[in-house]
Coordinates of C-alpha atoms in Angstrom, one line a residue:
M1282 CA 6.5 16.3 5.6
M1283 CA 8.4 14.1 3.3
S1284 CA 11.2 11.6 3.9
S1285 CA 14.7 13.2 3.3
A1286 CA 16.5 9.8 3.4
L1287 CA 17.7 10.1 -0.2
E1288 CA 18.3 13.8 -0.3
G1289 CA 21.4 14.6 -2.5
L1290 CA 20.8 11.6 -4.7
T1291 CA 20.1 12.4 -8.4
V1292 CA 18.1 10.0 -10.6
L1293 CA 17.6 10.3 -14.3
D1294 CA 14.4 8.6 -15.2
F1295 CA 14.0 7.5 -18.9
T1296 CA 11.0 5.4 -18.1
R1297 CA 7.3 5.4 -19.1
L1298 CA 4.0 4.0 -18.1
L1299 CA 4.0 2.1 -14.7
P1300 CA 6.9 -0.1 -13.6
G1301 CA 9.8 2.4 -14.1
P1302 CA 7.9 5.5 -13.0
L1303 CA 6.7 3.6 -9.9
A1304 CA 10.3 2.7 -9.1
T1305 CA 11.6 6.2 -9.4
L1306 CA 8.6 7.5 -7.4
H1307 CA 10.0 5.8 -4.3
F1308 CA 13.2 7.8 -4.8
A1309 CA 11.4 11.1 -5.3
D1310 CA 9.2 10.5 -2.2
H1311 CA 12.3 10.0 -0.2
G1312 CA 13.9 13.3 -1.2
A1313 CA 16.0 12.3 -4.3
R1314 CA 16.2 14.7 -7.2
V1315 CA 14.4 12.8 -10.0
V1316 CA 14.4 14.2 -13.5
K1317 CA 12.2 12.5 -16.2
V1318 CA 14.1 12.6 -19.5
E1319 CA 11.4 12.5 -22.1
D1320 CA 11.3 12.6 -25.9
L1321 CA 10.1 15.7 -27.7
A1322 CA 7.0 14.3 -29.3
R1323 CA 4.9 12.8 -26.5
G1324 CA 7.2 11.9 -23.6
D1325 CA 5.6 9.4 -21.1
Y1326 CA 2.4 8.5 -22.9
A1327 CA 0.7 7.6 -19.6
R1328 CA 0.3 11.3 -19.2
Q1329 CA -2.3 11.4 -22.0
D1330 CA -3.5 7.9 -22.8
M1331 CA -5.7 7.7 -19.8
A1332 CA -6.5 11.4 -19.5
F1333 CA -10.2 12.0 -20.1
G1334 CA -11.3 15.6 -19.8
V1335 CA -8.1 16.5 -17.9
S1336 CA -4.6 17.6 -18.9
M1337 CA -2.8 14.6 -17.4
S1338 CA -4.1 11.2 -16.3
H1339 CA -4.7 10.4 -12.7
L1340 CA -2.2 7.5 -13.0
F1341 CA 0.5 9.8 -14.3
H1342 CA -0.2 12.3 -11.4
M1343 CA 0.1 9.4 -8.9
V1344 CA 3.3 7.8 -10.1
N1345 CA 5.2 10.9 -11.2
R1346 CA 4.7 13.3 -8.3
G1347 CA 7.8 15.0 -7.0
K1348 CA 9.7 14.7 -10.3
R1349 CA 10.6 17.2 -13.0
S1350 CA 10.5 16.8 -16.7
I1351 CA 13.0 17.6 -19.4
A1352 CA 12.1 17.1 -23.1
I1353 CA 15.1 16.4 -25.2
D1354 CA 15.8 14.6 -28.5
A1355 CA 18.1 11.7 -27.8
R1356 CA 18.5 11.2 -31.6
N1357 CA 20.1 14.6 -31.9
E1358 CA 23.8 14.6 -31.2
A1359 CA 23.5 17.9 -29.3
G1360 CA 20.7 16.4 -27.3
R1361 CA 22.8 13.3 -26.5
D1362 CA 25.7 15.6 -25.4
A1363 CA 23.3 17.4 -23.1
I1364 CA 22.1 14.1 -21.6
R1365 CA 25.7 13.0 -21.0
H1366 CA 26.2 16.3 -19.2
L1367 CA 23.4 15.4 -16.9
V1368 CA 24.7 11.9 -16.4
A1369 CA 28.1 13.2 -15.3
Q1370 CA 26.3 14.6 -12.2
A1371 CA 23.8 11.8 -11.7
D1372 CA 23.9 8.8 -9.4
V1373 CA 21.3 6.6 -11.1
V1374 CA 19.9 6.1 -14.5
V1375 CA 16.7 4.0 -14.9
E1376 CA 15.2 3.0 -18.3
N1377 CA 12.5 0.5 -19.3
F1378 CA 12.8 0.2 -23.1
R1379 CA 13.3 -3.1 -24.8
P1380 CA 16.9 -4.4 -24.5
G1381 CA 19.2 -2.7 -26.9
T1382 CA 17.2 0.5 -27.4
M1383 CA 19.4 2.7 -25.2
D1384 CA 22.6 1.1 -26.8
R1385 CA 21.4 2.1 -30.2
L1386 CA 20.9 5.7 -29.0
G1387 CA 24.5 5.7 -27.7
L1388 CA 23.1 5.9 -24.1
G1389 CA 23.7 2.4 -22.9
Y1390 CA 25.6 1.4 -19.8
A1391 CA 28.9 1.2 -21.6
D1392 CA 28.4 4.7 -23.1
L1393 CA 27.3 6.4 -19.9
S1394 CA 29.6 4.6 -17.4
A1395 CA 32.4 6.1 -19.5
V1396 CA 31.0 9.5 -18.5
K1397 CA 30.3 8.5 -14.9
P1398 CA 32.3 5.4 -13.8
D1399 CA 30.3 4.9 -10.5
L1400 CA 26.9 5.2 -12.2
V1401 CA 24.2 2.8 -11.2
Y1402 CA 22.4 2.0 -14.4
C1403 CA 19.1 0.0 -14.1
S1404 CA 17.3 -1.5 -17.1
I1405 CA 13.8 -2.8 -16.5
S1406 CA 12.3 -5.1 -19.1
A1407 CA 9.8 -7.9 -19.4
Y1408 CA 12.2 -10.8 -19.7
G1409 CA 15.7 -9.3 -19.2
A1410 CA 18.5 -8.6 -21.8
R1411 CA 19.8 -12.2 -21.6
S1412 CA 16.6 -14.0 -22.1
P1413 CA 15.7 -15.7 -25.4
R1414 CA 12.4 -13.7 -25.1
A1415 CA 14.3 -10.4 -24.8
H1416 CA 13.0 -9.1 -28.1
M1417 CA 9.3 -9.9 -27.3
A1418 CA 6.7 -7.4 -26.1
A1419 CA 4.8 -8.3 -23.0
H1420 CA 2.2 -7.0 -20.6
D1421 CA 1.6 -8.0 -17.0
I1422 CA -0.6 -10.9 -18.0
N1423 CA 2.2 -12.4 -20.1
M1424 CA 4.9 -12.0 -17.5
C1425 CA 2.6 -13.6 -14.8
A1426 CA 1.9 -16.4 -17.2
I1427 CA 5.5 -17.2 -17.9
A1428 CA 6.5 -16.9 -14.2
G1429 CA 3.9 -19.5 -13.2
V1430 CA 1.9 -17.0 -11.2
S1431 CA -1.2 -17.0 -13.4
D1432 CA -1.5 -20.8 -13.2
Q1433 CA -2.2 -20.4 -9.5
L1434 CA -4.7 -17.6 -9.7
G1435 CA -8.4 -18.4 -9.8
A1436 CA -11.0 -20.9 -8.6
A1437 CA -10.6 -24.6 -9.0
G1438 CA -11.8 -25.9 -12.3
G1439 CA -11.9 -22.4 -13.8
A1440 CA -9.7 -20.2 -16.0
P1441 CA -6.8 -18.2 -14.5
S1442 CA -8.1 -15.0 -13.0
L1443 CA -7.1 -11.4 -13.9
S1444 CA -5.9 -9.0 -11.2
N1445 CA -6.2 -5.2 -11.1
F1446 CA -3.0 -5.2 -9.1
Q1447 CA -0.3 -5.5 -11.7
I1448 CA 1.8 -8.2 -10.1
A1449 CA 4.7 -8.2 -12.5
D1450 CA 4.7 -4.5 -13.2
I1451 CA 4.6 -3.4 -9.6
A1452 CA 6.3 -6.2 -7.7
G1453 CA 8.7 -7.3 -10.5
G1454 CA 9.4 -4.0 -12.2
G1455 CA 8.8 -1.2 -9.7
L1456 CA 9.8 -2.8 -6.4
G1457 CA 12.3 -5.1 -8.0
A1458 CA 14.1 -2.2 -9.5
V1459 CA 14.0 -0.2 -6.2
N1460 CA 15.6 -3.2 -4.4
A1461 CA 18.3 -3.7 -7.0
I1462 CA 19.2 0.0 -7.1
L1463 CA 19.4 0.5 -3.4
T1464 CA 21.5 -2.6 -3.1
A1465 CA 23.9 -1.3 -5.8
L1466 CA 24.1 2.1 -4.1
F1467 CA 25.0 0.5 -0.8
Q1468 CA 27.7 -1.5 -2.6
R1469 CA 29.0 1.7 -4.3
E1470 CA 29.4 3.3 -0.9
R1471 CA 31.7 0.5 0.2
T1472 CA 33.6 -0.1 -3.1
G1473 CA 33.2 3.1 -5.2
R1474 CA 32.0 1.0 -8.1
G1475 CA 28.9 1.5 -10.2
A1476 CA 26.8 -1.3 -11.6
Y1477 CA 24.6 -2.4 -14.4
L1478 CA 21.3 -3.9 -13.3
D1479 CA 19.3 -6.1 -15.7
V1480 CA 15.9 -6.3 -14.0
S1481 CA 13.7 -8.9 -15.6
M1482 CA 10.2 -8.4 -14.3
T1483 CA 9.4 -12.0 -15.0
D1484 CA 12.4 -13.4 -13.2
V1485 CA 11.8 -11.2 -10.2
I1486 CA 8.2 -12.5 -9.7
L1487 CA 9.4 -16.0 -10.4
G1488 CA 11.9 -15.6 -7.6
H1489 CA 9.2 -14.5 -5.2
N1490 CA 6.7 -17.2 -6.3
V1491 CA 7.7 -19.4 -3.3
M1492 CA 4.5 -20.9 -2.0
P1493 CA 3.7 -23.1 -5.1
T1494 CA 7.3 -24.3 -5.2
A1495 CA 7.3 -25.1 -1.4
T1496 CA 4.0 -27.0 -1.7
G1497 CA 5.2 -28.9 -4.7
K1498 CA 8.5 -29.9 -3.1
T1499 CA 6.8 -30.8 0.1
F1500 CA 4.1 -33.0 -1.4
H1501 CA 5.9 -34.1 -4.6
R1502 CA 3.2 -32.7 -6.8
E1503 CA 2.1 -29.3 -8.1
A1504 CA -1.2 -28.1 -6.5
P1505 CA -3.9 -27.5 -9.1
R1506 CA -5.4 -24.0 -9.4
G1507 CA -7.6 -23.4 -6.4
G1508 CA -6.2 -26.4 -4.7
D1509 CA -3.3 -25.2 -2.4
M1510 CA -3.8 -24.3 1.2
L1511 CA -4.0 -20.5 0.4
T1512 CA -5.9 -20.8 -2.8
G1513 CA -9.0 -22.8 -1.9
A1514 CA -8.2 -26.2 -0.4
L1515 CA -9.0 -25.0 3.2
A1516 CA -12.4 -23.7 4.1
C1517 CA -10.8 -21.6 6.9
Y1518 CA -9.1 -19.4 4.3
G1519 CA -11.2 -17.8 1.6
Y1520 CA -13.9 -15.3 0.7
Y1521 CA -17.5 -15.6 1.8
Q1522 CA -20.5 -13.6 0.5
T1523 CA -22.8 -11.7 2.9
Q1524 CA -26.5 -11.1 2.8
D1525 CA -26.1 -7.8 1.0
D1526 CA -23.8 -9.3 -1.7
R1527 CA -20.6 -8.0 -0.1
W1528 CA -17.7 -10.2 0.8
L1529 CA -15.7 -11.2 3.9
A1530 CA -12.1 -12.3 3.8
V1531 CA -11.6 -15.2 6.2
G1532 CA -8.0 -16.0 7.2
A1533 CA -8.4 -18.2 10.3
L1534 CA -5.5 -20.5 9.6
E1535 CA -4.1 -20.8 13.1
P1536 CA -6.0 -22.9 15.7
Q1537 CA -6.6 -19.9 18.0
F1538 CA -8.1 -17.8 15.3
W1539 CA -10.3 -20.6 14.1
R1540 CA -11.5 -21.3 17.6
R1541 CA -12.4 -17.6 18.1
L1542 CA -14.2 -17.5 14.8
C1543 CA -16.3 -20.5 15.6
E1544 CA -17.1 -19.0 19.0
A1545 CA -18.1 -15.7 17.4
L1546 CA -20.4 -17.6 15.1
D1547 CA -21.9 -19.6 18.0
R1548 CA -20.7 -22.8 16.3
P1549 CA -18.2 -24.4 18.7
D1550 CA -19.1 -27.7 17.0
L1551 CA -17.1 -26.6 14.0
I1552 CA -13.8 -26.2 15.9
P1553 CA -12.6 -29.8 15.3
R1554 CA -13.2 -29.4 11.6
H1555 CA -10.6 -26.7 11.2
L1556 CA -8.2 -28.2 8.6
S1557 CA -10.7 -30.5 6.9
A1558 CA -9.6 -31.6 3.4
G1559 CA -11.3 -32.8 0.3
D1560 CA -15.1 -33.5 0.6
A1561 CA -15.0 -32.5 4.3
A1562 CA -13.5 -29.1 3.4
D1563 CA -16.3 -28.6 0.7
D1564 CA -18.9 -29.5 3.3
L1565 CA -17.4 -27.1 5.9
R1566 CA -17.1 -24.4 3.2
A1567 CA -20.8 -24.7 2.4
T1568 CA -21.7 -24.5 6.1
L1569 CA -19.7 -21.3 6.5
A1570 CA -21.2 -19.9 3.3
D1571 CA -24.7 -20.4 4.6
I1572 CA -23.8 -18.8 7.9
F1573 CA -22.2 -15.7 6.4
R1574 CA -25.2 -15.1 4.1
T1575 CA -27.5 -14.6 7.1
K1576 CA -26.3 -11.0 7.8
P1577 CA -25.1 -8.0 5.9
L1578 CA -21.5 -6.9 5.8
A1579 CA -22.0 -4.1 8.4
D1580 CA -23.3 -6.6 11.0
W1581 CA -20.4 -9.0 10.4
T1582 CA -17.9 -6.1 10.6
A1583 CA -19.3 -5.1 14.0
V1584 CA -18.8 -8.7 15.1
F1585 CA -15.3 -9.2 13.8
D1586 CA -14.0 -5.7 14.8
E1587 CA -14.3 -7.1 18.3
T1588 CA -13.0 -10.6 17.6
D1589 CA -9.3 -11.2 16.9
C1590 CA -9.6 -14.0 14.3
C1591 CA -8.4 -12.6 11.0
V1592 CA -11.7 -11.9 9.4
T1593 CA -12.2 -8.5 7.6
A1594 CA -14.5 -6.9 5.1
V1595 CA -13.4 -6.9 1.4
L1596 CA -13.2 -3.1 0.9
T1597 CA -13.7 -1.3 -2.4
P1598 CA -10.8 1.0 -3.5
N1599 CA -12.8 4.1 -2.2
E1600 CA -13.4 2.5 1.1
A1601 CA -9.8 1.5 1.4
A1602 CA -8.8 5.1 0.6
A1603 CA -10.9 6.3 3.5
E1604 CA -9.0 4.0 5.8
G1605 CA -5.8 5.3 4.3
R1606 CA -6.7 8.9 4.9
A1607 CA -7.3 8.1 8.6
N1608 CA -3.9 6.5 8.8
G1609 CA -2.2 9.3 6.8
T1610 CA -1.2 7.1 3.9
V1611 CA -3.7 8.5 1.4
V1612 CA -3.4 12.2 0.6
D1613 CA -5.7 14.3 -1.6
F1614 CA -4.0 17.0 -3.6
E1615 CA -5.8 19.7 -5.6
D1616 CA -4.1 20.2 -8.9
P1617 CA -4.9 23.6 -10.4
E1618 CA -5.7 22.1 -13.8
D1619 CA -7.0 18.6 -13.1
G1620 CA -8.7 18.9 -9.8
S1621 CA -8.5 16.4 -6.9
I1622 CA -5.7 13.8 -7.2
R1623 CA -5.5 10.9 -4.8
H1624 CA -2.0 10.0 -3.8
H1625 CA -1.0 6.8 -2.0
V1626 CA 2.1 7.5 0.2
G1627 CA 2.3 4.3 2.3
S1628 CA 5.9 3.5 1.6
T1629 CA 7.0 7.0 2.6
A1630 CA 4.8 7.1 5.7
A1631 CA 6.4 3.8 6.7
H1632 CA 9.8 5.4 6.7
G1633 CA 8.9 7.4 9.8
G1634 CA 7.8 10.8 10.7
P1635 CA 5.7 12.3 13.4
Q1636 CA 2.4 10.5 13.7
G1637 CA -0.3 12.5 11.9
S1638 CA 2.2 14.6 10.0
Q1639 CA 1.1 15.8 6.6
F1640 CA 2.8 14.4 3.4
V1641 CA 3.6 17.4 1.2
V1642 CA 2.7 16.6 -2.4
R1643 CA 5.0 18.0 -5.1
P1644 CA 2.8 17.7 -8.2
A1645 CA 3.8 15.7 -11.3
P1646 CA 5.4 17.6 -14.1
R1647 CA 3.9 18.7 -17.4
H1648 CA 5.8 17.5 -20.5
G1649 CA 9.2 19.2 -20.7
A1650 CA 8.1 21.9 -18.2
D1651 CA 11.5 22.0 -16.5
T1652 CA 13.8 21.6 -19.5
H1653 CA 15.5 25.0 -19.3
D1654 CA 15.6 25.2 -15.5
V1655 CA 17.1 21.7 -15.1
L1656 CA 19.8 22.2 -17.8
E1657 CA 20.9 25.4 -16.1
E1658 CA 20.7 23.8 -12.7
F1659 CA 23.1 21.1 -14.0
G1660 CA 25.5 23.8 -15.1
V1661 CA 24.7 24.2 -18.8
D1662 CA 25.3 27.8 -19.8
P1663 CA 22.1 29.7 -20.7
D1664 CA 23.6 30.5 -24.1
E1665 CA 24.2 26.8 -24.7
V1666 CA 20.6 26.1 -23.6
Q1667 CA 19.4 28.5 -26.3
A1668 CA 21.6 26.9 -28.8
L1669 CA 20.1 23.5 -28.0
E1670 CA 16.6 25.0 -28.5
A1671 CA 17.7 26.5 -31.8
A1672 CA 19.1 23.1 -32.9
G1673 CA 15.7 21.5 -32.1
A1674 CA 17.3 19.3 -29.5
I1675 CA 15.1 20.4 -26.6
K1676 CA 11.5 21.6 -26.1
P1677 CA 11.2 25.4 -26.6
E1678 CA 10.8 27.2 -23.3
R1679 CA 7.6 28.9 -24.5
A1680 CA 6.0 25.5 -25.1
S1681 CA 7.0 23.9 -21.8
A1682 CA 3.9 24.6 -19.8

């Protein structure tokens, strides 16, 4: 099953790579009609850039399921006219080019809201259109750095650490855009007005970077890297290595969890040392490290599965996927060309549905595969579609597979 919460909503997706496609994925998963509007040459280059021995990359499959693809030349006047025709019947446009790019193509908010006054138009960029950095390129590492996130990642005395969870791309761009768009759609229901949304990935994660700010205001100083209560100052909250070189995540912040942990370790003498600070915290951390190194992960997992104290194994992605499959939030789909594709459907499963129901995967589209069908579905006469092809404005039907 799939959520049908957004059925009847039409989203034109001009985005590429990760943040924008992840945002529009949430709409597709909830039943919206999402059309990827791609250029004629390559389209979304995530399709090929990480594809090794397959026709489309696993990443592209994962974040573009349920969408369709139209390949159209936005620099061709006939192509732009066709895009405006689509916009007239759309609810949402999402793009993640550098600020000004869509305006130069004649497809900015001012241009398209003239075609559809109640259009919700979302621009996702690294720093936002109004920032002095608007013209600058950036990756997740740069946005996290500017937002003050990187400064707090990593061990005390060391360099900032990298994360394979793209914080700015996913939380700032993907989820930030979803939040902004849904809010604008709700407002449109009440007022009839559309909106222009300037989503700065950096500003969004800065806005959610609340713990360092709270700590700084509380204690009138900024915590150093690895020195806040959730980043290393407390021994009761951190990672500990096991005998077999695996890791445990210990989050026994509350007194009741710490007490149960100490009891499970047969070390009730440690209970009074719960929130030790400074050298005392270092000493407690060393004691815990010695204890956890006495057994392999499986033995500790058996202990803490029976002890409610916020201690869990640090799972690998494959191990986490096995848990997700059991919960119905990871679905394996067999693509006829590329084989087994793993899909994470947690946000859709959270929306509700019969427990144990099967998420139906609609595969990601090949480049321009739906061009002719989509144009005709949006009311473009077949003869006009053929004329667009003859003018070089769209991908030829014979080449759309």
